[in-house]
PDB file of C-alpha atoms in Angstrom:
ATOM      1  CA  UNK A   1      37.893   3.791 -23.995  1.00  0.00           C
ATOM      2  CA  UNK A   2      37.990   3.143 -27.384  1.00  0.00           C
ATOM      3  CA  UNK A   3      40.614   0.442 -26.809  1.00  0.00           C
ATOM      4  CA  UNK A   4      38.841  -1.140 -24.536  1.00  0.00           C
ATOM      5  CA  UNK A   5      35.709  -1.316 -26.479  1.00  0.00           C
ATOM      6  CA  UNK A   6      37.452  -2.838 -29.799  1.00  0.00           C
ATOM      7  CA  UNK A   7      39.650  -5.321 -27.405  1.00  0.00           C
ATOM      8  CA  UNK A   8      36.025  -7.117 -25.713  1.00  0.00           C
ATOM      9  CA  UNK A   9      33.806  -7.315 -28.799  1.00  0.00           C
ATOM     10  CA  UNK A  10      33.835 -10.933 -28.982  1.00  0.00           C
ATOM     11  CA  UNK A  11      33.469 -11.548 -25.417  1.00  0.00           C
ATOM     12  CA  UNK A  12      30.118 -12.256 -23.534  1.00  0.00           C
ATOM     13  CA  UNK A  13      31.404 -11.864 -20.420  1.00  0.00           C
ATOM     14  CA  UNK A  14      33.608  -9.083 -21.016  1.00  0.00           C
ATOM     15  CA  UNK A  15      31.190  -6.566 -22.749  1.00  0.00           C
ATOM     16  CA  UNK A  16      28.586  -7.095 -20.096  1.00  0.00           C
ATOM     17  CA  UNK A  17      31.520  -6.063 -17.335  1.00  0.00           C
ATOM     18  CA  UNK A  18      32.473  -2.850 -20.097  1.00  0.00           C
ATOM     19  CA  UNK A  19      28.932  -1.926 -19.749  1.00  0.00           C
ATOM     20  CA  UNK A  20      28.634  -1.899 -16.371  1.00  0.00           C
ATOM     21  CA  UNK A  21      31.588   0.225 -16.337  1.00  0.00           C
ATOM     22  CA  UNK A  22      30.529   2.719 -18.706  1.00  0.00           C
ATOM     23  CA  UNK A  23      27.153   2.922 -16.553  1.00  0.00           C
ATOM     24  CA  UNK A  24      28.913   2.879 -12.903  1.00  0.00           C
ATOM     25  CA  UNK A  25      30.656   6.188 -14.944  1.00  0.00           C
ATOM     26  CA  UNK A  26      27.159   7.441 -16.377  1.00  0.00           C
ATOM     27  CA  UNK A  27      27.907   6.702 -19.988  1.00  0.00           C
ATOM     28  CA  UNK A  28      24.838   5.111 -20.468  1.00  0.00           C
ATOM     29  CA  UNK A  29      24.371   6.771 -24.368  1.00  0.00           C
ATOM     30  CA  UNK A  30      27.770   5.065 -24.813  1.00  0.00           C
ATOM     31  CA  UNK A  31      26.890   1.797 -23.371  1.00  0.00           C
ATOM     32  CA  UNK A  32      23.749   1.706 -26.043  1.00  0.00           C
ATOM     33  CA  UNK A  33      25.752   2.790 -29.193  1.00  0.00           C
ATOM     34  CA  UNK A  34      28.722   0.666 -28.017  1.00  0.00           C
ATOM     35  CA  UNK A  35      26.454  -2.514 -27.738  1.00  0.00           C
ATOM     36  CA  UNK A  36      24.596  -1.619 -30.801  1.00  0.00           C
ATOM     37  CA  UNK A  37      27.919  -1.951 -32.925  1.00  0.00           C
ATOM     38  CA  UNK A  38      28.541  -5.595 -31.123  1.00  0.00           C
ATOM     39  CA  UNK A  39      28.408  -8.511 -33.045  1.00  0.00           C
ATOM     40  CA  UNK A  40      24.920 -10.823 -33.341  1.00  0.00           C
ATOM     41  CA  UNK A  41      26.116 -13.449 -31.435  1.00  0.00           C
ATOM     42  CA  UNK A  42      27.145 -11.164 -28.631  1.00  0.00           C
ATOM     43  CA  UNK A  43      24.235  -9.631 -28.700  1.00  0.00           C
ATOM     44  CA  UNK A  44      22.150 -12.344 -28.034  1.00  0.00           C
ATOM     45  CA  UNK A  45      24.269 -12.982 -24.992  1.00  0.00           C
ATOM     46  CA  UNK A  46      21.729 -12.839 -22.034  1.00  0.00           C
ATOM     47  CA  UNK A  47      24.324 -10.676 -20.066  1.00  0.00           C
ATOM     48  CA  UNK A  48      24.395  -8.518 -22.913  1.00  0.00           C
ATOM     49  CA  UNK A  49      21.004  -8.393 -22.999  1.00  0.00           C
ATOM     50  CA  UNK A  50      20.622  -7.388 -19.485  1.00  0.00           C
ATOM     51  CA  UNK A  51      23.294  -4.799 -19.606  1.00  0.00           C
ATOM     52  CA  UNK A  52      21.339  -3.174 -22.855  1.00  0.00           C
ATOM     53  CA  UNK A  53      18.426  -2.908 -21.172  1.00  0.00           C
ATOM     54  CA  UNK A  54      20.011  -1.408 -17.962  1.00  0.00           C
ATOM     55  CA  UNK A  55      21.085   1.065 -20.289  1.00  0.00           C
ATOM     56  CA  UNK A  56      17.981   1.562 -21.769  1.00  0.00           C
ATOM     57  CA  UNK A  57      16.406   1.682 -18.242  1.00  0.00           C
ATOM     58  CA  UNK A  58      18.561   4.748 -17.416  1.00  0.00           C
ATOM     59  CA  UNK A  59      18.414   6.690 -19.865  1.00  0.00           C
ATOM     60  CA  UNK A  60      14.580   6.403 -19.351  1.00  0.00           C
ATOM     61  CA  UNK A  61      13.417   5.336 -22.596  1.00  0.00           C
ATOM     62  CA  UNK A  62      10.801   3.030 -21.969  1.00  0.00           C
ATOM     63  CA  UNK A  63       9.433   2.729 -25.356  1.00  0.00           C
ATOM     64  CA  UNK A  64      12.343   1.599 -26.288  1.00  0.00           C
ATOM     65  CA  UNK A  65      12.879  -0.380 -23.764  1.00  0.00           C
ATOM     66  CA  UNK A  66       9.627  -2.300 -24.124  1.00  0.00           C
ATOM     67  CA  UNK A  67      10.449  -2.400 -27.605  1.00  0.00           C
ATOM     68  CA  UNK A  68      13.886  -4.423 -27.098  1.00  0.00           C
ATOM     69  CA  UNK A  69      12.591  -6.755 -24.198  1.00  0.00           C
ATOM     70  CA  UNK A  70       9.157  -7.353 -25.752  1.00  0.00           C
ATOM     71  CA  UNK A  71      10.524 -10.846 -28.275  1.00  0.00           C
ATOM     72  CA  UNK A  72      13.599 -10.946 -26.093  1.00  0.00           C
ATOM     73  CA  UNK A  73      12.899 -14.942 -23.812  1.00  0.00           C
ATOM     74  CA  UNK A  74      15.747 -14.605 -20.946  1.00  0.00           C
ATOM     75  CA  UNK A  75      16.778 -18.317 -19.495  1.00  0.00           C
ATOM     76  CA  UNK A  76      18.486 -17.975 -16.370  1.00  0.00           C
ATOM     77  CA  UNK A  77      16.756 -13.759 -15.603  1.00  0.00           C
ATOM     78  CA  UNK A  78      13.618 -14.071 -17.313  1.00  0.00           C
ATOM     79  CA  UNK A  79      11.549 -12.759 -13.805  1.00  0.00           C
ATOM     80  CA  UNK A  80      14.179  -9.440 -14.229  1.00  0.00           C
ATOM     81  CA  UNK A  81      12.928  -9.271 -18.135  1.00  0.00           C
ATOM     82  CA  UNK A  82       9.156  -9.402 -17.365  1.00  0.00           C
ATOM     83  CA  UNK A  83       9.942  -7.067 -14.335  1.00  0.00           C
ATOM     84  CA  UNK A  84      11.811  -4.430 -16.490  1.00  0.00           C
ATOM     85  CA  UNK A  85       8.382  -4.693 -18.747  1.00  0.00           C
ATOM     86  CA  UNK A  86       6.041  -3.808 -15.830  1.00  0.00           C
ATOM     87  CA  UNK A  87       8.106  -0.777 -14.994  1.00  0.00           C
ATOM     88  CA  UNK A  88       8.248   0.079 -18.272  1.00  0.00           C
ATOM     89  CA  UNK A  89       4.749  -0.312 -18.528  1.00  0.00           C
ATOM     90  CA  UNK A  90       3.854   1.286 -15.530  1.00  0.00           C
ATOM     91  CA  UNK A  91       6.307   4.350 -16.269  1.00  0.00           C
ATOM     92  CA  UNK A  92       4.163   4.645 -19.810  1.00  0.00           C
ATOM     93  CA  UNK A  93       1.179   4.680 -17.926  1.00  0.00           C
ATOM     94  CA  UNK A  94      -0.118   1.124 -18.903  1.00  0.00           C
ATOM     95  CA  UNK A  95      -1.583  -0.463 -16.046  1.00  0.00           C
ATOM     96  CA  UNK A  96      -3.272  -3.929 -18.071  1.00  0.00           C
ATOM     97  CA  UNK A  97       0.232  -4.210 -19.252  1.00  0.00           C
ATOM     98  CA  UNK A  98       2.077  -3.625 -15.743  1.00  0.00           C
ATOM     99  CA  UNK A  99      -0.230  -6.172 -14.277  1.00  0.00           C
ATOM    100  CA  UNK A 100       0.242  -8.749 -16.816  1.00  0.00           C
ATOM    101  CA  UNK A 101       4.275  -8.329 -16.446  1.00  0.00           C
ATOM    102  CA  UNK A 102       4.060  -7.845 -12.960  1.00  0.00           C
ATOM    103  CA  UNK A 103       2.204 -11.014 -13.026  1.00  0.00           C
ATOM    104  CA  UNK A 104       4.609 -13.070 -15.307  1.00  0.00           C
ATOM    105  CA  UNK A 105       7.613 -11.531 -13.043  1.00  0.00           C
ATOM    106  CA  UNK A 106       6.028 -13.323  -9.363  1.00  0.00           C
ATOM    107  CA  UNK A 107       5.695 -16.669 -11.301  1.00  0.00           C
ATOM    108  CA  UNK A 108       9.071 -17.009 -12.914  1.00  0.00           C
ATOM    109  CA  UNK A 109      10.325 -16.287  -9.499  1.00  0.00           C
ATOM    110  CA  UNK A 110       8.566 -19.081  -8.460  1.00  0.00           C
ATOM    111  CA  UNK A 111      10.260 -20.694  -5.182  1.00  0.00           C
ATOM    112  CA  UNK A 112      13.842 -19.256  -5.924  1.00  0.00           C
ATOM    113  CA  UNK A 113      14.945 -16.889  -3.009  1.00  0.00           C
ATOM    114  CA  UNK A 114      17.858 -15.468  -5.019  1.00  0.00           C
ATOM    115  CA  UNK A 115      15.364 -14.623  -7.414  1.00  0.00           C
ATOM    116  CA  UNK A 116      13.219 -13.468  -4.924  1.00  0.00           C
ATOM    117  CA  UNK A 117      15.434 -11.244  -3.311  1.00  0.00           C
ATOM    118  CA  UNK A 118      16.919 -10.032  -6.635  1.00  0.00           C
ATOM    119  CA  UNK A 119      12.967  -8.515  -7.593  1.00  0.00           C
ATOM    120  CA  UNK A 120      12.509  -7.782  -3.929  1.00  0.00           C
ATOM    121  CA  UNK A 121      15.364  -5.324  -4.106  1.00  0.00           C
ATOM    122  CA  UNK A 122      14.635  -4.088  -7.157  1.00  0.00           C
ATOM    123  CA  UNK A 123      10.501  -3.308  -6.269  1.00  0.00           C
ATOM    124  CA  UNK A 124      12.315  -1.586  -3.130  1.00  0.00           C
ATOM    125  CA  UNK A 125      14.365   0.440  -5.458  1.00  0.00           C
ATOM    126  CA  UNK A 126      11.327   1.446  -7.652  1.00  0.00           C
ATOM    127  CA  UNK A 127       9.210   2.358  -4.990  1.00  0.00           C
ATOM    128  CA  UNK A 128       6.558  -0.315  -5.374  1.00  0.00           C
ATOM    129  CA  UNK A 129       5.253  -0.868  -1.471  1.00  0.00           C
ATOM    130  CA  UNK A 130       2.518  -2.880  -2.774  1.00  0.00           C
ATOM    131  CA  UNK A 131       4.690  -5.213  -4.921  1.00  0.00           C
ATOM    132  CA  UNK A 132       6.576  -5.150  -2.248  1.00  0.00           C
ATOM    133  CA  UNK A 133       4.511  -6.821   0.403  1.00  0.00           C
ATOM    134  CA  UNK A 134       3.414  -8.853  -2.091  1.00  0.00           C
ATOM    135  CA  UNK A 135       7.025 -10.300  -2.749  1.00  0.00           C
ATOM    136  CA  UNK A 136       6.979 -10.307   1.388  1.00  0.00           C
ATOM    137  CA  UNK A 137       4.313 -12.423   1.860  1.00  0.00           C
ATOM    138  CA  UNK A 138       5.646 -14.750  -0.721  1.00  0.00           C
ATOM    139  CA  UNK A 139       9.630 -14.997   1.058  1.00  0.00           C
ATOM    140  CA  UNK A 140       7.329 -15.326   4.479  1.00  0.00           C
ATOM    141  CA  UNK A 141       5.329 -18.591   2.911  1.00  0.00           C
ATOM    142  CA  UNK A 142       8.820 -19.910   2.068  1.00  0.00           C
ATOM    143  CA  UNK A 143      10.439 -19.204   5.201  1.00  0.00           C
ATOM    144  CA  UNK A 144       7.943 -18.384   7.961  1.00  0.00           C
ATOM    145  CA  UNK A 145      10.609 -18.400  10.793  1.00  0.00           C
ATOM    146  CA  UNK A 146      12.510 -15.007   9.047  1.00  0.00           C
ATOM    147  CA  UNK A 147      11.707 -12.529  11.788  1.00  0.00           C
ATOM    148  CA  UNK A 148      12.313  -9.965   9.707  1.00  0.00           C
ATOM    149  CA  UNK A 149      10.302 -10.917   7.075  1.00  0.00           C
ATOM    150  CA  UNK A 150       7.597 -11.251   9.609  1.00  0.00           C
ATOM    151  CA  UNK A 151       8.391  -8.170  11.146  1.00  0.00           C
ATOM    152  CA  UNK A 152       7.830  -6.472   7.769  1.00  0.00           C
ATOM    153  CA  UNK A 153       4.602  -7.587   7.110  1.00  0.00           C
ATOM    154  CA  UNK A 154       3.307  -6.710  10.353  1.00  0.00           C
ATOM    155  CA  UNK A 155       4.535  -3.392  10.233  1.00  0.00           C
ATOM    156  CA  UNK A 156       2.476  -3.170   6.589  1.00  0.00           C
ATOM    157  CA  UNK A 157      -0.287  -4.836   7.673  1.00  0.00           C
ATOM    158  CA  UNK A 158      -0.698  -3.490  11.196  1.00  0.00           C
ATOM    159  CA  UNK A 159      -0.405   0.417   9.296  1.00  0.00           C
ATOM    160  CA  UNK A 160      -3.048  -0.294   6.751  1.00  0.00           C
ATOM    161  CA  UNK A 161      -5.250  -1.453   9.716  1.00  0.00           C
ATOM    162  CA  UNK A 162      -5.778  -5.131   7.858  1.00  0.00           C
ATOM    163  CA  UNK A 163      -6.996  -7.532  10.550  1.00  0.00           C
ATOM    164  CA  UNK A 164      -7.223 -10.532   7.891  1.00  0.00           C
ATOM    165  CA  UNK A 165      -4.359 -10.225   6.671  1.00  0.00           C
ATOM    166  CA  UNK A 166      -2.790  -9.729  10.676  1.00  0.00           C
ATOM    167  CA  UNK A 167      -4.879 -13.110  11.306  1.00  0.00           C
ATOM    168  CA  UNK A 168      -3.351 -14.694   8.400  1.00  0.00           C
ATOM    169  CA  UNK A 169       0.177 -13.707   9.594  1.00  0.00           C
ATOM    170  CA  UNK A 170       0.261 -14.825  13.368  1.00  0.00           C
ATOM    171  CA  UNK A 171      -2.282 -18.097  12.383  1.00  0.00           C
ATOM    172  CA  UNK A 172       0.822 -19.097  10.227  1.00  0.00           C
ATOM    173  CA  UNK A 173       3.568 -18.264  12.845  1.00  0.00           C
ATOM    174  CA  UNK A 174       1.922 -19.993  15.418  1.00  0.00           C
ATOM    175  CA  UNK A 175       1.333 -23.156  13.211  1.00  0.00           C
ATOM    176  CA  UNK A 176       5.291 -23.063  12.319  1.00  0.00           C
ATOM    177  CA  UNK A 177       6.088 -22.317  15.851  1.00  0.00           C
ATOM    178  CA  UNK A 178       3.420 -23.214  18.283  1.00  0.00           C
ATOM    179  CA  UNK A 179       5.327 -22.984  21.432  1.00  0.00           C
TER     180      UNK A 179
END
């Protein structure tokens, strides 16, 4: 291990995959020292970044966490960055906080559906059904003929008895599919 660690300390790309390694084998105390001792400029990779965190994540230190993310600005992941900080958030017990980064997470999205199904995936992992159906409603406005998108929703809406929300579902079907 130790090898490996001194042989991908310049590399990007090859620390992020020696991370994920170490945290596929539960090493994630070993993943955070490990990246600690990593050069700046590696550091401010943005896989780097996202493999620190992970780290962080599970070990559950969300102070911490928060801490790293907080003046952290991800380019190409920044809806995953402002998603880690609601869970975070919500994990410390800050709900103003969670909703703000919850917030920020939906928008950076925006109308990307690898993005979307990245945080969709990730809210399903958490345990977030109200997220969730938010993120549903949001891959159904993009793509109202996904069945199972639709199906989804129904199912949600149809179990917390919501008869607007119902009408707001089938108005919009039958618009993108009349017949």
């Amino acid at each position: 291990l130790a090898k490996l660690r001194s042989k991908h300390t310049d590399n990007p790309d090859q620390g992020s995959a020696l991370v994920s390694y170490l945290g596929a084998h539960e090493l994630f105390i070993d993943a955070r020292q490990w990246i600690d001792s990593l050069p700046e400029k590696v550091r401010e990779a943005e896989n780097v970044q996202m493999s620190y965190a992970a780290a962080l994540l599970s070990l559950a230190d969300y102070a911490a966490l928060e801490k790293y993310l907080r003046p952290l600005r991800w380019t190409e992941n920044e809806y995953a960055r402002q998603a880690l900080l609601a869970y975070s958030a919500r994990k410390r017990g800050d709900e103003r906080a969670f909703s703000e980064a919850w917030r920020l997470s939906v928008i950076e999205v925006g109308n990307n559906p690898r993005r979307l199904q990245s945080l969709l995936s990730r809210v399903s992992s958490w345990g977030w059904p109200e997220q969730r159906i938010e993120l549903l409603w949001k891959k159904f406005s993009l793509d109202p003929s996904d069945k199972v998108t639709r199906q989804q929703i129904g199912t949600w809406e149809r179990s917390r008895q919501n008869t607007a929300a119902l009408n707001r579902l089938f108005g919009r079907i039958n618009e993108n599919d009349p017949g």
